[in-house]
Tab-separated table of C-alpha atoms and ligand atoms in Angstrom:
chain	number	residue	atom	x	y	z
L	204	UNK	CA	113.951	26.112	207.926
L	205	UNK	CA	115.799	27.773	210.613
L	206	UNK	CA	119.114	29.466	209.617
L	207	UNK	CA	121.916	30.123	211.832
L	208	UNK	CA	122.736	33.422	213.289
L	209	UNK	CA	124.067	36.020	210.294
L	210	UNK	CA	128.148	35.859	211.119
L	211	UNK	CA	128.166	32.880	212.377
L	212	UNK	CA	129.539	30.116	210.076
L	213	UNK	CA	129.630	26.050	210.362
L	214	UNK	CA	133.122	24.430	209.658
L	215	UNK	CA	132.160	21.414	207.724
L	216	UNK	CA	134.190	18.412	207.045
L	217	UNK	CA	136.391	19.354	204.310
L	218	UNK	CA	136.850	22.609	205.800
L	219	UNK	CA	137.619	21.325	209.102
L	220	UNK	CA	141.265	19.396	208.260
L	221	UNK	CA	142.942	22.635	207.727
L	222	UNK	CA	141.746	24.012	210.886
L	223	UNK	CA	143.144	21.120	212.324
L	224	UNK	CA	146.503	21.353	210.384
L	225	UNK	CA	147.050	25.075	211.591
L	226	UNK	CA	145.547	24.307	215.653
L	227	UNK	CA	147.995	21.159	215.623
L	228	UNK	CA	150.889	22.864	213.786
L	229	UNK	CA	150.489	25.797	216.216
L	230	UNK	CA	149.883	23.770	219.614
L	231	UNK	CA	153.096	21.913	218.715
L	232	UNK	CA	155.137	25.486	217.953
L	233	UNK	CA	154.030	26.840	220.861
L	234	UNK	CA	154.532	24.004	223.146
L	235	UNK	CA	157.674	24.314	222.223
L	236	UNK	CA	158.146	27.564	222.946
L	237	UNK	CA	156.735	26.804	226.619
L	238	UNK	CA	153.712	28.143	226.199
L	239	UNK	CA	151.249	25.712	228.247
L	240	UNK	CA	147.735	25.551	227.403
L	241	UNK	CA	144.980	27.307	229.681
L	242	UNK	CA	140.809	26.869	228.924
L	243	UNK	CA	138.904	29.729	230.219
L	244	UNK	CA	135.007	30.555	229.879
L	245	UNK	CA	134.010	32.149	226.766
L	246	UNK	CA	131.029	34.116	229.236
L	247	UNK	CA	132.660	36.501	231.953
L	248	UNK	CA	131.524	39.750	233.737
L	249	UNK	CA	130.769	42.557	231.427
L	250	UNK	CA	132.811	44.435	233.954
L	251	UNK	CA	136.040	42.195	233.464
L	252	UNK	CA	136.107	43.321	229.623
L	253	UNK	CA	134.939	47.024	230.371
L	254	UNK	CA	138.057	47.844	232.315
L	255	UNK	CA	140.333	45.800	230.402
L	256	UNK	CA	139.790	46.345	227.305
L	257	UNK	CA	138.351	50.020	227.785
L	258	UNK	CA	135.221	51.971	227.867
L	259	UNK	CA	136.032	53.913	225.262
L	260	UNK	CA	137.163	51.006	222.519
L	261	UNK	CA	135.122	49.812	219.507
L	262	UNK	CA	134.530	46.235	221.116
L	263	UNK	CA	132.966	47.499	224.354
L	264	UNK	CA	131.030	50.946	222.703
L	265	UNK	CA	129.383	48.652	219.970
L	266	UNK	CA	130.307	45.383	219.698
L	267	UNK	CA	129.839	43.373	222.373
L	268	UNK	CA	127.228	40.693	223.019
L	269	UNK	CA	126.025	41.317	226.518
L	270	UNK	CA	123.361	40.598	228.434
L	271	UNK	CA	121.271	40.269	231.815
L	272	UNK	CA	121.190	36.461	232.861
L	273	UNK	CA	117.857	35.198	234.877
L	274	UNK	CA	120.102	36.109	238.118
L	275	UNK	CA	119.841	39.755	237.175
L	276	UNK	CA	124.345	39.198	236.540
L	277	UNK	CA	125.526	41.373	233.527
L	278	UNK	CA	127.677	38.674	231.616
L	279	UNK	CA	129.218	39.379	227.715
L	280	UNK	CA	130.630	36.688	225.562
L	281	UNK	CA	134.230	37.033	225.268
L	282	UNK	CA	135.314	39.464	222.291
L	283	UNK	CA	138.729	38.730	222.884
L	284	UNK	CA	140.318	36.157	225.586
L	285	UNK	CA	143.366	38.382	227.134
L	286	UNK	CA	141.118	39.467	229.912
L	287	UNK	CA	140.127	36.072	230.811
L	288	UNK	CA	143.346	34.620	230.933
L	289	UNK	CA	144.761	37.837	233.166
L	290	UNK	CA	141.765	37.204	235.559
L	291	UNK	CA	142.642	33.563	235.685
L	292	UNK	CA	146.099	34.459	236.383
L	293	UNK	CA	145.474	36.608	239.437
L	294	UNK	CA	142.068	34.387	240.468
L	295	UNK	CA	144.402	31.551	240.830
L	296	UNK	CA	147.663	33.527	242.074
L	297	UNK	CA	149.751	31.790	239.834
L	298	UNK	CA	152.056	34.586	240.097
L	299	UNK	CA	153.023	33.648	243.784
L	300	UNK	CA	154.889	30.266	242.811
L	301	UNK	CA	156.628	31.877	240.027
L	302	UNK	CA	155.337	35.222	238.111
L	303	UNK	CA	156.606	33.913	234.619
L	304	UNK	CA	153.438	32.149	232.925
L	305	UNK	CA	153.382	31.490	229.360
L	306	UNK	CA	150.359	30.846	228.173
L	307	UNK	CA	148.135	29.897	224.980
L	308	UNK	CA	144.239	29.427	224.383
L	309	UNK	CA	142.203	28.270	221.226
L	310	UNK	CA	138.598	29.263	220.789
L	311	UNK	CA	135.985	31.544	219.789
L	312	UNK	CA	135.441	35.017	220.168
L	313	UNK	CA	132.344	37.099	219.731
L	314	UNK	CA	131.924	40.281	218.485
L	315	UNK	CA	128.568	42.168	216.647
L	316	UNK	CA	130.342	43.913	213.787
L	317	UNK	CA	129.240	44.352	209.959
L	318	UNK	CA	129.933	40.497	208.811
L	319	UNK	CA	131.813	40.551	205.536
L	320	UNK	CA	134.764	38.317	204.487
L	321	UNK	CA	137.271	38.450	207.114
L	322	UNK	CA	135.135	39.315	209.893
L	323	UNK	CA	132.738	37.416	211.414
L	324	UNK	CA	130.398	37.755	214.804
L	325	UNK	CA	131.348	34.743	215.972
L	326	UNK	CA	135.163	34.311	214.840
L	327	UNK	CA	137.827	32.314	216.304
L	328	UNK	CA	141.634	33.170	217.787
L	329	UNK	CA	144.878	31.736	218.751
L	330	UNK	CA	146.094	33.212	221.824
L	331	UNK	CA	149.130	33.671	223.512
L	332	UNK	CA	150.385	35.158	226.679
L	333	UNK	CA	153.590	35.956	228.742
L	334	UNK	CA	153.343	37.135	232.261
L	335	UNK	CA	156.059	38.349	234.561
L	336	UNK	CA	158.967	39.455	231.698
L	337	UNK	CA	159.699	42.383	231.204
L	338	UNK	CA	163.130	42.457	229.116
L	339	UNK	CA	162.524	43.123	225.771
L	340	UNK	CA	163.698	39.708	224.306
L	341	UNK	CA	160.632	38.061	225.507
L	342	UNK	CA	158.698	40.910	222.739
L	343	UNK	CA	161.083	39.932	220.330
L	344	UNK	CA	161.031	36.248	221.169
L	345	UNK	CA	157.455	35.893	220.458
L	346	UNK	CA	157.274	38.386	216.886
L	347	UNK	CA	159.792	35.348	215.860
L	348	UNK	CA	157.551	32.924	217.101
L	349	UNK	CA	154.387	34.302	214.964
L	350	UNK	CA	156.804	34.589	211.876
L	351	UNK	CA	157.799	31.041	212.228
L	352	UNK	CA	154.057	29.930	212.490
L	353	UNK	CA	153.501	31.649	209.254
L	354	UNK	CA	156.786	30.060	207.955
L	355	UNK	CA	155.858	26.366	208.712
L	356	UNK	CA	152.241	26.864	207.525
L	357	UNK	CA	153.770	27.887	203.928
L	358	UNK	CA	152.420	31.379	204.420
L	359	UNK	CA	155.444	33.692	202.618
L	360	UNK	CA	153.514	37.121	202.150
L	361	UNK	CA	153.124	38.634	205.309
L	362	UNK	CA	154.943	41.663	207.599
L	363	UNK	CA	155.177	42.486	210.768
L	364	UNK	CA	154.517	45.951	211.736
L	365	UNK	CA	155.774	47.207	215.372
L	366	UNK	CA	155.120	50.252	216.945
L	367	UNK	CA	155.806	51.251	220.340
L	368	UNK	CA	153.120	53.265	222.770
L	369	UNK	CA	155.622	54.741	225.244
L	370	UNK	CA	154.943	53.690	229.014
L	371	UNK	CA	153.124	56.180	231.946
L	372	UNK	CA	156.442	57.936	232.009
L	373	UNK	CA	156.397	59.541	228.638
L	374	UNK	CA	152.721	58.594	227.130
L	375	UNK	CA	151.548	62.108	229.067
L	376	UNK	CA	153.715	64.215	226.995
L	377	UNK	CA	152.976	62.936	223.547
L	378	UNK	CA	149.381	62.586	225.022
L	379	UNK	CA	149.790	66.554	225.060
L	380	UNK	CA	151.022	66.907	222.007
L	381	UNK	CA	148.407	64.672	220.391
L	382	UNK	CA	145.412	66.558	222.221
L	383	UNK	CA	147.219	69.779	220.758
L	384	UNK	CA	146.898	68.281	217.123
L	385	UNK	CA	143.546	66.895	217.234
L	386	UNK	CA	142.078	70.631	218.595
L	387	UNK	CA	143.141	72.120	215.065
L	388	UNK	CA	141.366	69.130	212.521
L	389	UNK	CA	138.131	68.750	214.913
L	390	UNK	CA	136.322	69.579	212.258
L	391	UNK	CA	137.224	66.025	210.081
L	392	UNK	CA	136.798	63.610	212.885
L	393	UNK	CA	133.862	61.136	212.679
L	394	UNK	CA	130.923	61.373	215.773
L	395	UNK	CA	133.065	58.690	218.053
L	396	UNK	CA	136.290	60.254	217.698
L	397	UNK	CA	135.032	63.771	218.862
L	398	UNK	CA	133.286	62.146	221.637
L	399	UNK	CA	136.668	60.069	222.298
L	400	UNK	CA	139.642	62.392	221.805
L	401	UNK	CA	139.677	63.977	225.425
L	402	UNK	CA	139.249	60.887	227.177
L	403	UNK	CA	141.655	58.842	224.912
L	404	UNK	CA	143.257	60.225	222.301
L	405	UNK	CA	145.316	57.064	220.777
L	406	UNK	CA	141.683	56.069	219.853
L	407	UNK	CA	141.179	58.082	217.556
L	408	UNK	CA	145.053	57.158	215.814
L	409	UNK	CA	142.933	53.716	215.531
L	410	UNK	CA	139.992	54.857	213.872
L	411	UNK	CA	139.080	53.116	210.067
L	412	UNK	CA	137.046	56.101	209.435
L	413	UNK	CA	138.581	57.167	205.827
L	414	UNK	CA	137.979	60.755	206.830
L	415	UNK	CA	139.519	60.402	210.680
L	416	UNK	CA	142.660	58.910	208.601
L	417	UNK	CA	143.332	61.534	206.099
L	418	UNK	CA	143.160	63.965	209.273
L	419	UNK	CA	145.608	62.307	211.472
L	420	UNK	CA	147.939	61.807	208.641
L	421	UNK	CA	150.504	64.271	210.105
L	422	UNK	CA	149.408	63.859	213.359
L	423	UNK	CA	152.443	63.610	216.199
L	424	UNK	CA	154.188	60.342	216.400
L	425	UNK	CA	154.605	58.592	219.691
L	426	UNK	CA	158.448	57.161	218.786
L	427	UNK	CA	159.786	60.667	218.813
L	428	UNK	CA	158.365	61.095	222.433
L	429	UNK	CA	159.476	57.827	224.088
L	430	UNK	CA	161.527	58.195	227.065
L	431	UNK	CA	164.863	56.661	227.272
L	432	UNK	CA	163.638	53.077	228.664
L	433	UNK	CA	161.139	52.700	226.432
L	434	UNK	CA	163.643	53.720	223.087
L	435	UNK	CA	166.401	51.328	224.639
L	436	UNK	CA	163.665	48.428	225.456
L	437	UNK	CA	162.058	49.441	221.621
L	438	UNK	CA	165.958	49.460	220.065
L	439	UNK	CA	167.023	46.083	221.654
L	440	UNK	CA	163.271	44.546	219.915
L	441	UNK	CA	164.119	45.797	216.818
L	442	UNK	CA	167.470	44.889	216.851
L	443	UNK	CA	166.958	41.255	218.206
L	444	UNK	CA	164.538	41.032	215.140
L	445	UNK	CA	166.981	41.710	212.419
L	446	UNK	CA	169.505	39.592	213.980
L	447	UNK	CA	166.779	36.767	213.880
L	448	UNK	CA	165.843	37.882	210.244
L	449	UNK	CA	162.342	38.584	211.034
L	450	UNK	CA	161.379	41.295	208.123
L	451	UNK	CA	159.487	44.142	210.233
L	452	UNK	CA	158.429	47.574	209.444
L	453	UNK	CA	158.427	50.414	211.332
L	454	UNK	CA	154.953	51.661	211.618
L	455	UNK	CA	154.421	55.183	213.433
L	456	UNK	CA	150.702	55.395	212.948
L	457	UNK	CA	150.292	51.491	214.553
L	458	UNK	CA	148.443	51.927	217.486
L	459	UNK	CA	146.203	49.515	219.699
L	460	UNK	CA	144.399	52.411	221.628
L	461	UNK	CA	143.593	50.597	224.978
L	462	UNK	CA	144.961	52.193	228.170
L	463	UNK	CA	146.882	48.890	229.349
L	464	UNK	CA	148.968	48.668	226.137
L	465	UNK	CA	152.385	50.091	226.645
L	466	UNK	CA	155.948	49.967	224.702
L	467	UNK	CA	155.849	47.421	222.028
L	468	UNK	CA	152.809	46.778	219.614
L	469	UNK	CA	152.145	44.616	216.589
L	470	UNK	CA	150.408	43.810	213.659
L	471	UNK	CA	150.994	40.876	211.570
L	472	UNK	CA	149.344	42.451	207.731
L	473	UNK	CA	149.266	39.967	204.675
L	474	UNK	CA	148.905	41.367	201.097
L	475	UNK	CA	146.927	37.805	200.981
L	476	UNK	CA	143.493	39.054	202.528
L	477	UNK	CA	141.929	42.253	200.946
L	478	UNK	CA	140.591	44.589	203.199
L	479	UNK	CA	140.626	42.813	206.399
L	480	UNK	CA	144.501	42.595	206.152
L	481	UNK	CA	145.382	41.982	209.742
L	482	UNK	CA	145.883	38.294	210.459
L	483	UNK	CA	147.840	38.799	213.724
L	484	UNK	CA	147.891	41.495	216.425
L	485	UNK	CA	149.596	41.769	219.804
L	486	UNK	CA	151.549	43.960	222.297
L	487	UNK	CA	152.548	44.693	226.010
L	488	UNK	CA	149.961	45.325	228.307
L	489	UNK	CA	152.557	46.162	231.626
L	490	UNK	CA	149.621	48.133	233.539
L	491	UNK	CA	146.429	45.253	233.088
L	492	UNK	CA	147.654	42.551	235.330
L	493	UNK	CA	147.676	45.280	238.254
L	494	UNK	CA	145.172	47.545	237.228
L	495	UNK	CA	142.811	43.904	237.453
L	496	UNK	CA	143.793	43.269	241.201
L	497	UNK	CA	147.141	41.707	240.392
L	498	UNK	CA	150.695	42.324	241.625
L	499	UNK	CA	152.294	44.852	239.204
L	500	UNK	CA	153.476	42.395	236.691
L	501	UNK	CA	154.776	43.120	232.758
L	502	UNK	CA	153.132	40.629	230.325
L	503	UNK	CA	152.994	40.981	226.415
L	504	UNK	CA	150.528	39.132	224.113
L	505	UNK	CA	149.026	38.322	220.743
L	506	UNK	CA	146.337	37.149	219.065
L	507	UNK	CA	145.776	35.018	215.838
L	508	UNK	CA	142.398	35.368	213.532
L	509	UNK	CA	142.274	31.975	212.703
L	510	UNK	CA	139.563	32.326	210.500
L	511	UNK	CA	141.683	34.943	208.442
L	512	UNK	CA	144.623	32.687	208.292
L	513	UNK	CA	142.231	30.035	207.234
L	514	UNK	CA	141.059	31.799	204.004
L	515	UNK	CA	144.647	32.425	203.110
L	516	UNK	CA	145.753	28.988	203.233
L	517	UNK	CA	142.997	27.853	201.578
L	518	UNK	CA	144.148	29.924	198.469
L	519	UNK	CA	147.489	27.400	198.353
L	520	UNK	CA	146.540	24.527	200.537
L	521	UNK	CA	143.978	21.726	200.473
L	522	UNK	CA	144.152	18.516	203.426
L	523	UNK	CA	141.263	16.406	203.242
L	524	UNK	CA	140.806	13.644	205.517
L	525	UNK	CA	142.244	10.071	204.895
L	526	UNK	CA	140.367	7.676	202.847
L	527	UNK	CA	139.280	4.363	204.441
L	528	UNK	CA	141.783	1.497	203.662
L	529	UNK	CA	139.282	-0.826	203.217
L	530	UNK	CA	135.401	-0.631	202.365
L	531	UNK	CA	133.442	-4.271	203.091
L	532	UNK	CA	130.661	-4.893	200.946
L	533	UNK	CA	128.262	-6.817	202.100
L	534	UNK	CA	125.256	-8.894	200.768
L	535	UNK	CA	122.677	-10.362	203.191
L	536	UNK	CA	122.906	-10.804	206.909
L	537	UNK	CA	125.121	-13.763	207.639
L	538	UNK	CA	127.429	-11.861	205.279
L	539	UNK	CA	126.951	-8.531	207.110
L	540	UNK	CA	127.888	-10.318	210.624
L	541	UNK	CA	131.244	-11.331	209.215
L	542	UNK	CA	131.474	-7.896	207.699
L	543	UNK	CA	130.759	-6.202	210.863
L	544	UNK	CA	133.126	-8.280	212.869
L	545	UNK	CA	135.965	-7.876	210.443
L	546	UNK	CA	135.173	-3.800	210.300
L	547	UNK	CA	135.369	-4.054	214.617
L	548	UNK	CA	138.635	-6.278	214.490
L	549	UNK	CA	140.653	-3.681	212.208
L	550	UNK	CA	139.405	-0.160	214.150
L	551	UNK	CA	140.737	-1.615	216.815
L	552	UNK	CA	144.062	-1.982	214.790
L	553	UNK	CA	143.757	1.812	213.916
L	554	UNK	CA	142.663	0.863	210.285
L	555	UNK	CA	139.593	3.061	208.614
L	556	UNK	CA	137.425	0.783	207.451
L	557	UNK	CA	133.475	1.336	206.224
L	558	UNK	CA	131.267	-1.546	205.718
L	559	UNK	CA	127.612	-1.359	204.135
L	560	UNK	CA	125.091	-1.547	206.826
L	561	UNK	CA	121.620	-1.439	204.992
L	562	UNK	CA	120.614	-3.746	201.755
L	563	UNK	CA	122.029	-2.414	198.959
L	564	UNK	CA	122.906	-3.797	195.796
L	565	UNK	CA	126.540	-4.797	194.993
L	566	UNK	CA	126.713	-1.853	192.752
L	567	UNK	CA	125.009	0.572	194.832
L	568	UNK	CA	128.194	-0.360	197.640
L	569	UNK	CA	130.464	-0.379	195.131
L	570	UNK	CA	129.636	3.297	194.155
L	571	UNK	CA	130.072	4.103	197.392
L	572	UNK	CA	133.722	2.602	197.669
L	573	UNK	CA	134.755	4.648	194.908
L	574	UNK	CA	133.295	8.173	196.353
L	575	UNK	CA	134.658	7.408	199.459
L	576	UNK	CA	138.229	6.635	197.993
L	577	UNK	CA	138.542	3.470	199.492
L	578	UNK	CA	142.081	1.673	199.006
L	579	UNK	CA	140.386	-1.677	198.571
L	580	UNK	CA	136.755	-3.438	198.676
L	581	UNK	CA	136.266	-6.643	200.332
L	582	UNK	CA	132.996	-8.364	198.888
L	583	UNK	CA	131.294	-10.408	200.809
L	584	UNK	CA	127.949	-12.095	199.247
L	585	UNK	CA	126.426	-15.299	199.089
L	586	UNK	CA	128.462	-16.943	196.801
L	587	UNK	CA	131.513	-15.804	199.028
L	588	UNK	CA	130.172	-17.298	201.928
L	589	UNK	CA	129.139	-20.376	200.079
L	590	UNK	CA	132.851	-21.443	199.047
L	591	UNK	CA	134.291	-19.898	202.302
L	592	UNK	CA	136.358	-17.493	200.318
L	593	UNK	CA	136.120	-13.326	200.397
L	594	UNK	CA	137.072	-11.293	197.276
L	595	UNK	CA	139.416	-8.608	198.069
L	596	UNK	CA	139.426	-5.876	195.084
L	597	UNK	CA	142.459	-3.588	194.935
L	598	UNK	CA	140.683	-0.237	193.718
L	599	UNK	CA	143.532	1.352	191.927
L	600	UNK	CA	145.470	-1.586	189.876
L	601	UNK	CA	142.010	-3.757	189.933
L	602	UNK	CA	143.995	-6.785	190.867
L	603	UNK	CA	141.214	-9.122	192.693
L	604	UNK	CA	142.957	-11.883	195.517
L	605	UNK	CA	140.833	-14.645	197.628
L	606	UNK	CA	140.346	-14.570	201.535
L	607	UNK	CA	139.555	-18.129	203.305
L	608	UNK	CA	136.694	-16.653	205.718
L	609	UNK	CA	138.287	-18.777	208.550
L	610	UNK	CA	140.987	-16.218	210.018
L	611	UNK	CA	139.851	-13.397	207.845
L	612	UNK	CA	140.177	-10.510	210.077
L	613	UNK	CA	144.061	-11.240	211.248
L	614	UNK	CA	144.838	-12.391	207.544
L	615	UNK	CA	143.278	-8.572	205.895
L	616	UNK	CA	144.945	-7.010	209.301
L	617	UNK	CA	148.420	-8.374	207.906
L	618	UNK	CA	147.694	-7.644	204.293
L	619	UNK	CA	146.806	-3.923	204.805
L	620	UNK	CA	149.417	-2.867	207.298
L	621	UNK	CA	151.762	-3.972	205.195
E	423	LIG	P1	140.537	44.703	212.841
E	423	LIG	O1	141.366	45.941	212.744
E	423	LIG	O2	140.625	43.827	211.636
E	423	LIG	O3	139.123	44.964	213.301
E	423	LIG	P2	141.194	44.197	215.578
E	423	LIG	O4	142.262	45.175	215.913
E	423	LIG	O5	139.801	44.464	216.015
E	423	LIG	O6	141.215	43.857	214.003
E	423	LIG	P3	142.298	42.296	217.412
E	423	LIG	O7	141.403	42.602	218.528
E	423	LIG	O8	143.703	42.745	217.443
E	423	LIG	O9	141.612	42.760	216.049
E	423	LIG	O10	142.265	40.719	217.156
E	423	LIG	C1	143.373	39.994	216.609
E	423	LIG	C2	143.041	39.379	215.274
E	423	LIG	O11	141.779	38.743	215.297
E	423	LIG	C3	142.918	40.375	214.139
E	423	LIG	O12	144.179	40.695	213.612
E	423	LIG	C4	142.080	39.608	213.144
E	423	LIG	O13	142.879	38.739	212.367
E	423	LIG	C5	141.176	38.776	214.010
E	423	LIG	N1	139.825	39.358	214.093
E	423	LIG	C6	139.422	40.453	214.800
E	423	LIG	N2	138.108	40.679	214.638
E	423	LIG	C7	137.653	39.711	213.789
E	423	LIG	C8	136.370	39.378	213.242
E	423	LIG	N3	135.281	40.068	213.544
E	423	LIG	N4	136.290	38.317	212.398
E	423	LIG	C9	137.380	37.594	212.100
E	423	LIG	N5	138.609	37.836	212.588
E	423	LIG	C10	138.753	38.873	213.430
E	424	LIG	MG1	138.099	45.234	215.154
């Protein structure tokens, strides 16, 4: 038997309703927030994630799925869908109409990491995006947003923690600073972060080596360098989010190491998950949008692990789908005929209904009412057809009532709507 890929996971049905319950409850949130859907590819140019995301990051040292296509073209499958939607966004110049876009996407993401629970290869992500704002509220504005998802889901335990990385005013001089720290606890840092501290420092303020963690525990933090923009922009984010009662904390060591994220940074954590506690993580990106091709343009973001808010819901929640209204039993095939007319007539009302399509015995179909939870049973057997009268069965109270054949679809139609 051939397994699927390890990492990759089906969603079956009875796992799927609650990915539809958060998709719809977010589409609708979002929507009205403005956010407008976009669908992008999940294959692009390894180059397009290289120089977005960075050459130095986790995702593009180790974990992406790339590979040379029969046209000799390097392509990767999206690890994370920012980069996508900022190449659509300059591809198709949207910023020339109007350079505010607000933007969401739904889909999968790929990455090649150590599967466990919580992280996956193939894992999926709600994303959202805001192009062309720069004022602070917009940062603020969209924390809220995330908190309120969490909030209508019925998800109570989680925190936001915001940082902010400074902008390419005052990065350089905590940059400094940093460099300065890291040269005296070289000897604690893991292979990667040796290799990366030069090059980018905030990397290795990222790194979940336990070691690399317990070294940079005193390490500078990049609040007490901001320059005066970036503390008034940070000030008026935090401020708008205790006016809006979102509960945040203040998080010096957050960082999201890529060279395009500037000022305000995220994390949504939940005491809910274990280990892989991030369920949410976002920030500005000011320099990607022109350091892509674009016109310099400010734009903020964050993404969702939908799988991770999944397997918290899951620990409170259970949808399942809704049972048919009415199952038709039928016996022989004049009787199925009527049966399968009847099931026809009342889909196209918008009522479930299953009917019995092979030859099985009355209590074989009737078993199969009861696992799928149908509301009522209609039986319709030789006898039935005989006297030109159909058994309905009420499956809860048992109560049995007759149904002349003749006008039997409109007459059940009228009974089970109402
Ligand atoms: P982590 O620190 O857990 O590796 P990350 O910083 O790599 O997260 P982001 O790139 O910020 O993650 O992605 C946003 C969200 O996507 C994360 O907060 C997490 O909920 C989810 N996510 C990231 N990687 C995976 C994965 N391999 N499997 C499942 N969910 C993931
Ligand atoms: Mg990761």
């Amino acid at each position: 038997m051939i397994q699927l890929i390890r990492g990759f996971k089906d969603i079956l049905p009875g796992e799927v309703e609650l990915w539809q319950h958060i998709e719809r409850t977010a589409v609708d949130l979002f929507t009205t927030f403005g956010y407008g859907e976009i669908r992008v590819p999940i294959m692009e140019k390894t180059e397009l994630f290289a120089r977005s995301i960075g050459e130095d990051t986790d995702i593009v040292e180790k974990e992406m799925y790339t590979f040379t296509d029969r046209g000799g073209d390097q392509l990767t499958l999206r690890p994370e869908a920012t980069a996508s939607i900022v190449r659509a966004y300059i591809q198709h110049k949207k910023y020339a109409d109007d350079p505010v876009h607000k933007l969401f996407t739904i889909g999968p993401m790929f990455r090649r990491e150590r599967p466990q629970k919580g992280r996956y290869r193939q894992f999926y992500q709600l994303d959202v995006e805001a192009f062309g704002i720069a004022a602070p509220y917009i940062d603020a504005q969209m924390i809220h947003m995330l908190h309120l998802l969490f909030e209508r889901l019925g998800v109570s335990q989680t925190e936001a923690h915001i940082n902010s990385l400074g902008c390419p005013e005052c990065r350089p001089h905590f940059r400094e600073a940093l460099l300065q720290f890291l040269a005296g606890v070289e000897g604690r840092l893991c292979s990667d972060c040796l290799r990366r501290k030069d090059r980018n420092p905030l990397r290795v303020l990222d790194c979940k080596v336990p070691d690399c963690r317990d070294a940079v525990a005193d390490a500078p933090a990049i609040i007490d360098y901001l320059c005066t923009d970036c503390q008034d922009h940070f000030k008026t984010v935090t401020q708008s989010l205790t006016r809006l009662k979102v509960p945040f904390f203040l998080d010096k060591r957050l960082v999201r190491g890529l060279d395009y994220y500037t000022r305000t940074t995220f994390e949504i954590q939940t005491t809910l998950l274990g280990a892989q506690s991030a369920v949410a993580g976002g920030g500005r990106y000011d320099g990607l949008v022109e350091a892509l091709g674009g016109p310099p343009t400010p734009a903020i973001g964050f993404a969702v692990g939908f799988d991770r808010l999944v397997e918290v819901l899951a620990q409170s929640l259970t949808i399942t789908a809704p049972s048919p209204v009415l199952y038709i039993a039928a016996l022989g095939e004049e009787a199925k005929n009527v049966a399968f007319d009847c099931a026809i007539h009342l889909g196209q009302a918008g009522l479930r209904v299953e009917m019995e399509y092979g030859d099985k015995s009355l209590k074989a179909q009737m078993k199969r009412a009861n696992r799928l939870g149908a509301a009522h049973v209609l039986i319709l057997g030789e006898s039935e057809l005989a006297t030109g009268n159909a058994v309905l069965r009420n499956m809860a109270t048992k109560a049995q009532s007759d149904f002349p054949l003749d006008g039997l679809a409109n007459a059940l139609e009228t009974m089970l709507r109402g």
